Amino acid sequence: MSSRLLKLRNEGIFSYRDLLTAIESHDNRILHLFVSAMTTNTTHFFREEEHFQILTRLIKDQVQSLPRGSQPDIRVWCAASSTGEEPYALAMVLHDLQNQCIFTPKILATDVDFKVLAKARTAIYSEKQVENVPPGFLDKYFTRFQEDGARWYRVDDSLKSMVQFGRFNLLKNYPFRYKFDVIFCRNVLIYFERETVQYVIRQMTQVLQPGGHLFLGHSEAVAGMFPGLKRAGPAVYRWEPT
């Protein structure tokens, strides 16, 4: 923690007491810089690729089980969007899936860190950052351009329009108007103690449709913690409330 907070010295924060004083004085700028310094934002496109294959199958089954002619909204919440790679990967999969079945994808992408959300909204990535994007998706959903001798990739508007970004703290109340069909919250709970994990999962199940699915990181196990969560794949759980 002390090494990460070295970044705040330029703001006059030299001790934990300085930090506490700034936060208690409602200095939102220091608070946001503190959150950015303390959060871990490791991510890349199509991380844990098998999850996207499972998602494709689940949504296809869900849509095809509905009466012919219906066009449902499929709501997906990416609860730790970081710099945008995960929600845009979800958007690619859902957009491509629309060629096989009819539905309206709606993706909410949230993070606690304003800095990474600003990066996500630009939707511009380096050549290194897009190396895990399948070639077909890279050609279809990105525009290449050169700047300062480097090659960059901009996410097309067809995907950007599918994703709504917003700041959200998983430890607060969950005031969503709609329930979600799918929630991605991967590699976040490993940073929380057990009581906090229980709170977050309890809140998420309250905003997850019965029969909806929760995707976690492979090192995050909640089996047995909530009887209504039934394992549906590697780190994938189906919500079946009693």
PDB file of C-alpha atoms in Angstrom:
ATOM      1  CA  MET A   1       0.000   0.000   0.000  1.00  0.00           C
ATOM      2  CA  SER A   2       2.765   2.448   0.907  1.00  0.00           C
ATOM      3  CA  SER A   3       4.538   1.879  -2.418  1.00  0.00           C
ATOM      4  CA  ARG A   4       1.364   2.558  -4.397  1.00  0.00           C
ATOM      5  CA  LEU A   5       0.659   5.739  -2.451  1.00  0.00           C
ATOM      6  CA  LEU A   6       3.996   7.230  -3.515  1.00  0.00           C
ATOM      7  CA  LYS A   7       2.026   8.418  -6.542  1.00  0.00           C
ATOM      8  CA  LEU A   8       0.152  10.868  -4.296  1.00  0.00           C
ATOM      9  CA  ARG A   9       3.216  12.757  -3.076  1.00  0.00           C
ATOM     10  CA  ASN A  10       2.796  15.307  -5.863  1.00  0.00           C
ATOM     11  CA  GLU A  11      -0.590  16.078  -4.287  1.00  0.00           C
ATOM     12  CA  GLY A  12       0.925  16.775  -0.854  1.00  0.00           C
ATOM     13  CA  ILE A  13       0.068  13.348   0.574  1.00  0.00           C
ATOM     14  CA  PHE A  14       3.110  12.139   2.542  1.00  0.00           C
ATOM     15  CA  SER A  15       1.462  10.008   5.223  1.00  0.00           C
ATOM     16  CA  TYR A  16      -1.667   7.991   5.955  1.00  0.00           C
ATOM     17  CA  ARG A  17      -2.781  10.867   8.190  1.00  0.00           C
ATOM     18  CA  ASP A  18      -2.503  13.296   5.252  1.00  0.00           C
ATOM     19  CA  LEU A  19      -4.591  10.904   3.164  1.00  0.00           C
ATOM     20  CA  LEU A  20      -7.243  10.477   5.847  1.00  0.00           C
ATOM     21  CA  THR A  21      -7.477  14.244   6.345  1.00  0.00           C
ATOM     22  CA  ALA A  22      -7.952  14.817   2.617  1.00  0.00           C
ATOM     23  CA  ILE A  23     -10.629  12.132   2.308  1.00  0.00           C
ATOM     24  CA  GLU A  24     -12.496  13.309   5.407  1.00  0.00           C
ATOM     25  CA  SER A  25     -12.499  16.851   3.985  1.00  0.00           C
ATOM     26  CA  HIS A  26     -14.406  15.439   0.972  1.00  0.00           C
ATOM     27  CA  ASP A  27     -11.583  16.141  -1.465  1.00  0.00           C
ATOM     28  CA  ASN A  28     -12.988  14.041  -4.309  1.00  0.00           C
ATOM     29  CA  ARG A  29      -9.928  14.551  -6.478  1.00  0.00           C
ATOM     30  CA  ILE A  30      -7.665  12.946  -3.871  1.00  0.00           C
ATOM     31  CA  LEU A  31     -10.223  10.193  -3.323  1.00  0.00           C
ATOM     32  CA  HIS A  32     -10.282   9.346  -7.042  1.00  0.00           C
ATOM     33  CA  LEU A  33      -6.473   9.384  -7.242  1.00  0.00           C
ATOM     34  CA  PHE A  34      -6.348   7.116  -4.180  1.00  0.00           C
ATOM     35  CA  VAL A  35      -8.752   4.631  -5.773  1.00  0.00           C
ATOM     36  CA  SER A  36      -6.732   4.629  -9.018  1.00  0.00           C
ATOM     37  CA  ALA A  37      -3.506   4.015  -7.094  1.00  0.00           C
ATOM     38  CA  MET A  38      -4.930   1.149  -5.053  1.00  0.00           C
ATOM     39  CA  THR A  39      -6.904  -0.775  -7.677  1.00  0.00           C
ATOM     40  CA  THR A  40      -5.400  -3.519  -9.845  1.00  0.00           C
ATOM     41  CA  ASN A  41      -6.429  -3.276 -13.505  1.00  0.00           C
ATOM     42  CA  THR A  42      -4.938  -6.341 -15.176  1.00  0.00           C
ATOM     43  CA  THR A  43      -7.062  -7.246 -18.185  1.00  0.00           C
ATOM     44  CA  HIS A  44      -6.956  -8.171 -21.856  1.00  0.00           C
ATOM     45  CA  PHE A  45      -9.338  -9.056 -24.677  1.00  0.00           C
ATOM     46  CA  PHE A  46     -10.926 -12.524 -24.430  1.00  0.00           C
ATOM     47  CA  ARG A  47      -9.303 -13.392 -21.132  1.00  0.00           C
ATOM     48  CA  GLU A  48     -10.339 -16.947 -20.187  1.00  0.00           C
ATOM     49  CA  GLU A  49     -11.654 -17.530 -23.712  1.00  0.00           C
ATOM     50  CA  GLU A  50     -13.752 -20.549 -22.747  1.00  0.00           C
ATOM     51  CA  HIS A  51     -16.139 -18.236 -20.897  1.00  0.00           C
ATOM     52  CA  PHE A  52     -17.041 -16.492 -24.144  1.00  0.00           C
ATOM     53  CA  GLN A  53     -17.774 -19.824 -25.787  1.00  0.00           C
ATOM     54  CA  ILE A  54     -20.038 -20.769 -22.868  1.00  0.00           C
ATOM     55  CA  LEU A  55     -21.735 -17.367 -23.046  1.00  0.00           C
ATOM     56  CA  THR A  56     -22.487 -17.866 -26.742  1.00  0.00           C
ATOM     57  CA  ARG A  57     -24.103 -21.221 -26.079  1.00  0.00           C
ATOM     58  CA  LEU A  58     -26.140 -19.992 -23.105  1.00  0.00           C
ATOM     59  CA  ILE A  59     -27.573 -16.980 -24.897  1.00  0.00           C
ATOM     60  CA  LYS A  60     -28.324 -18.948 -28.045  1.00  0.00           C
ATOM     61  CA  ASP A  61     -30.224 -21.528 -25.971  1.00  0.00           C
ATOM     62  CA  GLN A  62     -32.078 -18.802 -24.082  1.00  0.00           C
ATOM     63  CA  VAL A  63     -33.186 -16.918 -27.184  1.00  0.00           C
ATOM     64  CA  GLN A  64     -34.139 -20.040 -29.148  1.00  0.00           C
ATOM     65  CA  SER A  65     -36.299 -21.265 -26.254  1.00  0.00           C
ATOM     66  CA  LEU A  66     -38.561 -18.210 -26.546  1.00  0.00           C
ATOM     67  CA  PRO A  67     -41.662 -18.021 -28.783  1.00  0.00           C
ATOM     68  CA  ARG A  68     -40.881 -17.548 -32.466  1.00  0.00           C
ATOM     69  CA  GLY A  69     -40.854 -13.897 -33.504  1.00  0.00           C
ATOM     70  CA  SER A  70     -39.927 -12.494 -30.096  1.00  0.00           C
ATOM     71  CA  GLN A  71     -36.930 -10.165 -29.842  1.00  0.00           C
ATOM     72  CA  PRO A  72     -35.841 -10.100 -26.197  1.00  0.00           C
ATOM     73  CA  ASP A  73     -33.416  -7.730 -24.551  1.00  0.00           C
ATOM     74  CA  ILE A  74     -30.351  -9.599 -23.303  1.00  0.00           C
ATOM     75  CA  ARG A  75     -28.817  -7.574 -20.485  1.00  0.00           C
ATOM     76  CA  VAL A  76     -25.193  -8.176 -19.540  1.00  0.00           C
ATOM     77  CA  TRP A  77     -23.363  -6.472 -16.702  1.00  0.00           C
ATOM     78  CA  CYS A  78     -19.580  -6.334 -16.787  1.00  0.00           C
ATOM     79  CA  ALA A  79     -18.997  -5.423 -13.140  1.00  0.00           C
ATOM     80  CA  ALA A  80     -15.251  -4.717 -13.343  1.00  0.00           C
ATOM     81  CA  SER A  81     -14.724  -3.270 -16.783  1.00  0.00           C
ATOM     82  CA  SER A  82     -11.243  -1.828 -16.216  1.00  0.00           C
ATOM     83  CA  THR A  83      -9.991  -0.232 -19.467  1.00  0.00           C
ATOM     84  CA  GLY A  84     -12.752  -1.760 -21.591  1.00  0.00           C
ATOM     85  CA  GLU A  85     -11.283  -4.916 -23.063  1.00  0.00           C
ATOM     86  CA  GLU A  86     -13.812  -7.239 -21.422  1.00  0.00           C
ATOM     87  CA  PRO A  87     -17.010  -5.316 -22.250  1.00  0.00           C
ATOM     88  CA  TYR A  88     -15.909  -4.764 -25.845  1.00  0.00           C
ATOM     89  CA  ALA A  89     -15.075  -8.470 -26.146  1.00  0.00           C
ATOM     90  CA  LEU A  90     -18.592  -9.220 -24.862  1.00  0.00           C
ATOM     91  CA  ALA A  91     -19.992  -6.775 -27.420  1.00  0.00           C
ATOM     92  CA  MET A  92     -18.143  -8.546 -30.255  1.00  0.00           C
ATOM     93  CA  VAL A  93     -19.511 -11.928 -29.220  1.00  0.00           C
ATOM     94  CA  LEU A  94     -23.078 -10.656 -28.848  1.00  0.00           C
ATOM     95  CA  HIS A  95     -23.010  -8.647 -32.074  1.00  0.00           C
ATOM     96  CA  ASP A  96     -21.726 -11.684 -33.966  1.00  0.00           C
ATOM     97  CA  LEU A  97     -24.353 -13.901 -32.344  1.00  0.00           C
ATOM     98  CA  GLN A  98     -27.114 -11.671 -33.699  1.00  0.00           C
ATOM     99  CA  ASN A  99     -26.454 -13.264 -37.090  1.00  0.00           C
ATOM    100  CA  GLN A 100     -27.777 -16.548 -35.663  1.00  0.00           C
ATOM    101  CA  CYS A 101     -30.661 -15.462 -33.442  1.00  0.00           C
ATOM    102  CA  ILE A 102     -32.701 -12.333 -32.891  1.00  0.00           C
ATOM    103  CA  PHE A 103     -32.232 -10.335 -29.686  1.00  0.00           C
ATOM    104  CA  THR A 104     -31.194  -6.870 -28.512  1.00  0.00           C
ATOM    105  CA  PRO A 105     -27.930  -6.867 -26.553  1.00  0.00           C
ATOM    106  CA  LYS A 106     -27.500  -4.286 -23.796  1.00  0.00           C
ATOM    107  CA  ILE A 107     -24.192  -4.148 -21.936  1.00  0.00           C
ATOM    108  CA  LEU A 108     -23.538  -2.179 -18.761  1.00  0.00           C
ATOM    109  CA  ALA A 109     -19.833  -1.821 -17.926  1.00  0.00           C
ATOM    110  CA  THR A 110     -18.828  -0.433 -14.541  1.00  0.00           C
ATOM    111  CA  ASP A 111     -15.688   0.131 -12.527  1.00  0.00           C
ATOM    112  CA  VAL A 112     -14.781   1.994  -9.345  1.00  0.00           C
ATOM    113  CA  ASP A 113     -11.868   3.810 -11.025  1.00  0.00           C
ATOM    114  CA  PHE A 114     -12.630   6.945 -13.067  1.00  0.00           C
ATOM    115  CA  LYS A 115      -9.231   6.763 -14.767  1.00  0.00           C
ATOM    116  CA  VAL A 116      -9.750   3.362 -16.373  1.00  0.00           C
ATOM    117  CA  LEU A 117     -13.315   4.274 -17.355  1.00  0.00           C
ATOM    118  CA  ALA A 118     -11.994   7.296 -19.235  1.00  0.00           C
ATOM    119  CA  LYS A 119      -9.571   5.025 -21.096  1.00  0.00           C
ATOM    120  CA  ALA A 120     -12.377   2.559 -21.875  1.00  0.00           C
ATOM    121  CA  ARG A 121     -14.547   5.289 -23.362  1.00  0.00           C
ATOM    122  CA  THR A 122     -11.814   6.311 -25.813  1.00  0.00           C
ATOM    123  CA  ALA A 123     -11.970   2.719 -27.188  1.00  0.00           C
ATOM    124  CA  ILE A 124      -8.434   2.985 -28.592  1.00  0.00           C
ATOM    125  CA  TYR A 125      -5.916   0.188 -28.035  1.00  0.00           C
ATOM    126  CA  SER A 126      -2.329  -0.557 -28.970  1.00  0.00           C
ATOM    127  CA  GLU A 127      -1.204  -3.360 -31.254  1.00  0.00           C
ATOM    128  CA  LYS A 128      -0.034  -5.271 -28.177  1.00  0.00           C
ATOM    129  CA  GLN A 129      -3.405  -4.878 -26.419  1.00  0.00           C
ATOM    130  CA  VAL A 130      -5.402  -6.382 -29.306  1.00  0.00           C
ATOM    131  CA  GLU A 131      -3.133  -9.383 -29.899  1.00  0.00           C
ATOM    132  CA  ASN A 132      -5.707 -11.773 -28.359  1.00  0.00           C
ATOM    133  CA  VAL A 133      -8.590 -10.559 -30.531  1.00  0.00           C
ATOM    134  CA  PRO A 134      -9.469 -13.222 -33.148  1.00  0.00           C
ATOM    135  CA  PRO A 135      -8.386 -12.006 -36.630  1.00  0.00           C
ATOM    136  CA  GLY A 136     -11.945 -12.042 -37.948  1.00  0.00           C
ATOM    137  CA  PHE A 137     -13.148  -9.832 -35.116  1.00  0.00           C
ATOM    138  CA  LEU A 138     -10.136  -7.540 -35.445  1.00  0.00           C
ATOM    139  CA  ASP A 139     -10.886  -6.933 -39.119  1.00  0.00           C
ATOM    140  CA  LYS A 140     -14.605  -6.518 -38.535  1.00  0.00           C
ATOM    141  CA  TYR A 141     -14.776  -4.412 -35.389  1.00  0.00           C
ATOM    142  CA  PHE A 142     -11.622  -2.247 -35.340  1.00  0.00           C
ATOM    143  CA  THR A 143     -10.228   0.557 -37.464  1.00  0.00           C
ATOM    144  CA  ARG A 144      -6.441   0.689 -37.748  1.00  0.00           C
ATOM    145  CA  PHE A 145      -4.531   3.965 -37.748  1.00  0.00           C
ATOM    146  CA  GLN A 146      -0.954   5.170 -37.356  1.00  0.00           C
ATOM    147  CA  GLU A 147       0.166   7.781 -34.854  1.00  0.00           C
ATOM    148  CA  ASP A 148       3.687   8.711 -33.704  1.00  0.00           C
ATOM    149  CA  GLY A 149       5.088   5.737 -35.575  1.00  0.00           C
ATOM    150  CA  ALA A 150       2.865   3.229 -33.756  1.00  0.00           C
ATOM    151  CA  ARG A 151      -0.163   1.283 -34.944  1.00  0.00           C
ATOM    152  CA  TRP A 152      -3.385   1.749 -32.992  1.00  0.00           C
ATOM    153  CA  TYR A 153      -6.836   0.179 -33.141  1.00  0.00           C
ATOM    154  CA  ARG A 154     -10.116   1.996 -32.575  1.00  0.00           C
ATOM    155  CA  VAL A 155     -13.271   0.076 -31.658  1.00  0.00           C
ATOM    156  CA  ASP A 156     -16.008   0.692 -34.238  1.00  0.00           C
ATOM    157  CA  ASP A 157     -19.110   2.656 -33.317  1.00  0.00           C
ATOM    158  CA  SER A 158     -21.265  -0.446 -33.854  1.00  0.00           C
ATOM    159  CA  LEU A 159     -19.724  -1.880 -30.671  1.00  0.00           C
ATOM    160  CA  LYS A 160     -19.360   1.349 -28.723  1.00  0.00           C
ATOM    161  CA  SER A 161     -23.089   1.978 -29.036  1.00  0.00           C
ATOM    162  CA  MET A 162     -23.780  -1.367 -27.335  1.00  0.00           C
ATOM    163  CA  VAL A 163     -21.846  -0.534 -24.164  1.00  0.00           C
ATOM    164  CA  GLN A 164     -22.820   1.954 -21.465  1.00  0.00           C
ATOM    165  CA  PHE A 165     -19.995   2.829 -19.073  1.00  0.00           C
ATOM    166  CA  GLY A 166     -20.462   4.121 -15.550  1.00  0.00           C
ATOM    167  CA  ARG A 167     -18.725   4.303 -12.186  1.00  0.00           C
ATOM    168  CA  PHE A 168     -19.954   1.850  -9.573  1.00  0.00           C
ATOM    169  CA  ASN A 169     -18.645   0.590  -6.240  1.00  0.00           C
ATOM    170  CA  LEU A 170     -19.490  -3.071  -5.673  1.00  0.00           C
ATOM    171  CA  LEU A 171     -19.622  -2.457  -1.917  1.00  0.00           C
ATOM    172  CA  LYS A 172     -22.513   0.009  -2.165  1.00  0.00           C
ATOM    173  CA  ASN A 173     -26.231  -0.558  -2.768  1.00  0.00           C
ATOM    174  CA  TYR A 174     -27.291  -1.920  -6.166  1.00  0.00           C
ATOM    175  CA  PRO A 175     -30.005   0.443  -7.452  1.00  0.00           C
ATOM    176  CA  PHE A 176     -30.519  -1.072 -10.917  1.00  0.00           C
ATOM    177  CA  ARG A 177     -33.869  -0.684 -12.665  1.00  0.00           C
ATOM    178  CA  TYR A 178     -33.578  -3.984 -14.535  1.00  0.00           C
ATOM    179  CA  LYS A 179     -32.298  -7.434 -13.764  1.00  0.00           C
ATOM    180  CA  PHE A 180     -29.480  -8.942 -15.778  1.00  0.00           C
ATOM    181  CA  ASP A 181     -29.351 -12.157 -17.759  1.00  0.00           C
ATOM    182  CA  VAL A 182     -25.575 -12.395 -17.342  1.00  0.00           C
ATOM    183  CA  ILE A 183     -23.095 -10.883 -14.900  1.00  0.00           C
ATOM    184  CA  PHE A 184     -19.329 -10.983 -15.480  1.00  0.00           C
ATOM    185  CA  CYS A 185     -17.402 -10.300 -12.260  1.00  0.00           C
ATOM    186  CA  ARG A 186     -14.101 -12.041 -12.850  1.00  0.00           C
ATOM    187  CA  ASN A 187     -10.941 -11.826 -10.753  1.00  0.00           C
ATOM    188  CA  VAL A 188     -12.389  -9.250  -8.376  1.00  0.00           C
ATOM    189  CA  LEU A 189     -13.531 -11.270  -5.377  1.00  0.00           C
ATOM    190  CA  ILE A 190      -9.992 -12.557  -4.760  1.00  0.00           C
ATOM    191  CA  TYR A 191      -9.201  -9.147  -3.270  1.00  0.00           C
ATOM    192  CA  PHE A 192     -12.076  -9.288  -0.747  1.00  0.00           C
ATOM    193  CA  GLU A 193     -12.365 -11.070   2.570  1.00  0.00           C
ATOM    194  CA  ARG A 194     -15.091 -13.678   3.001  1.00  0.00           C
ATOM    195  CA  GLU A 195     -17.728 -11.375   4.519  1.00  0.00           C
ATOM    196  CA  THR A 196     -17.313  -8.903   1.651  1.00  0.00           C
ATOM    197  CA  VAL A 197     -17.509 -11.684  -0.927  1.00  0.00           C
ATOM    198  CA  GLN A 198     -20.773 -12.843   0.623  1.00  0.00           C
ATOM    199  CA  TYR A 199     -22.198  -9.321   0.481  1.00  0.00           C
ATOM    200  CA  VAL A 200     -21.242  -8.807  -3.178  1.00  0.00           C
ATOM    201  CA  ILE A 201     -22.598 -12.173  -4.309  1.00  0.00           C
ATOM    202  CA  ARG A 202     -25.808 -11.665  -2.331  1.00  0.00           C
ATOM    203  CA  GLN A 203     -26.321  -8.279  -3.983  1.00  0.00           C
ATOM    204  CA  MET A 204     -25.546  -9.656  -7.433  1.00  0.00           C
ATOM    205  CA  THR A 205     -28.036 -12.491  -7.130  1.00  0.00           C
ATOM    206  CA  GLN A 206     -30.677  -9.907  -6.254  1.00  0.00           C
ATOM    207  CA  VAL A 207     -30.160  -8.228  -9.644  1.00  0.00           C
ATOM    208  CA  LEU A 208     -29.740 -11.469 -11.626  1.00  0.00           C
ATOM    209  CA  GLN A 209     -32.691 -12.976 -13.461  1.00  0.00           C
ATOM    210  CA  PRO A 210     -33.809 -16.407 -12.250  1.00  0.00           C
ATOM    211  CA  GLY A 211     -32.016 -18.740 -14.634  1.00  0.00           C
ATOM    212  CA  GLY A 212     -29.383 -16.077 -15.305  1.00  0.00           C
ATOM    213  CA  HIS A 213     -25.665 -16.749 -15.102  1.00  0.00           C
ATOM    214  CA  LEU A 214     -22.794 -15.386 -13.033  1.00  0.00           C
ATOM    215  CA  PHE A 215     -19.253 -15.641 -14.432  1.00  0.00           C
ATOM    216  CA  LEU A 216     -16.394 -15.467 -11.923  1.00  0.00           C
ATOM    217  CA  GLY A 217     -12.626 -15.906 -12.105  1.00  0.00           C
ATOM    218  CA  HIS A 218     -11.316 -19.467 -12.035  1.00  0.00           C
ATOM    219  CA  SER A 219      -9.760 -18.972  -8.594  1.00  0.00           C
ATOM    220  CA  GLU A 220     -12.997 -17.634  -7.121  1.00  0.00           C
ATOM    221  CA  ALA A 221     -15.245 -20.336  -5.679  1.00  0.00           C
ATOM    222  CA  VAL A 222     -18.707 -19.639  -4.249  1.00  0.00           C
ATOM    223  CA  ALA A 223     -20.080 -23.180  -4.438  1.00  0.00           C
ATOM    224  CA  GLY A 224     -21.941 -23.952  -1.232  1.00  0.00           C
ATOM    225  CA  MET A 225     -21.969 -20.325  -0.145  1.00  0.00           C
ATOM    226  CA  PHE A 226     -25.351 -19.734  -1.800  1.00  0.00           C
ATOM    227  CA  PRO A 227     -27.569 -22.781  -2.418  1.00  0.00           C
ATOM    228  CA  GLY A 228     -29.301 -21.058  -5.337  1.00  0.00           C
ATOM    229  CA  LEU A 229     -26.071 -20.825  -7.331  1.00  0.00           C
ATOM    230  CA  LYS A 230     -25.670 -24.017  -9.340  1.00  0.00           C
ATOM    231  CA  ARG A 231     -22.428 -24.729 -11.160  1.00  0.00           C
ATOM    232  CA  ALA A 232     -22.946 -24.498 -14.935  1.00  0.00           C
ATOM    233  CA  GLY A 233     -19.345 -24.617 -16.119  1.00  0.00           C
ATOM    234  CA  PRO A 234     -15.820 -23.662 -15.036  1.00  0.00           C
ATOM    235  CA  ALA A 235     -16.408 -20.663 -12.718  1.00  0.00           C
ATOM    236  CA  VAL A 236     -19.910 -20.227 -14.200  1.00  0.00           C
ATOM    237  CA  TYR A 237     -23.013 -20.368 -11.989  1.00  0.00           C
ATOM    238  CA  ARG A 238     -26.719 -20.479 -12.807  1.00  0.00           C
ATOM    239  CA  TRP A 239     -29.032 -18.644 -10.408  1.00  0.00           C
ATOM    240  CA  GLU A 240     -31.938 -20.809  -9.320  1.00  0.00           C
ATOM    241  CA  PRO A 241     -33.539 -19.102  -6.305  1.00  0.00           C
ATOM    242  CA  THR A 242     -35.676 -21.292  -4.069  1.00  0.00           C
TER     243      THR A 242
END
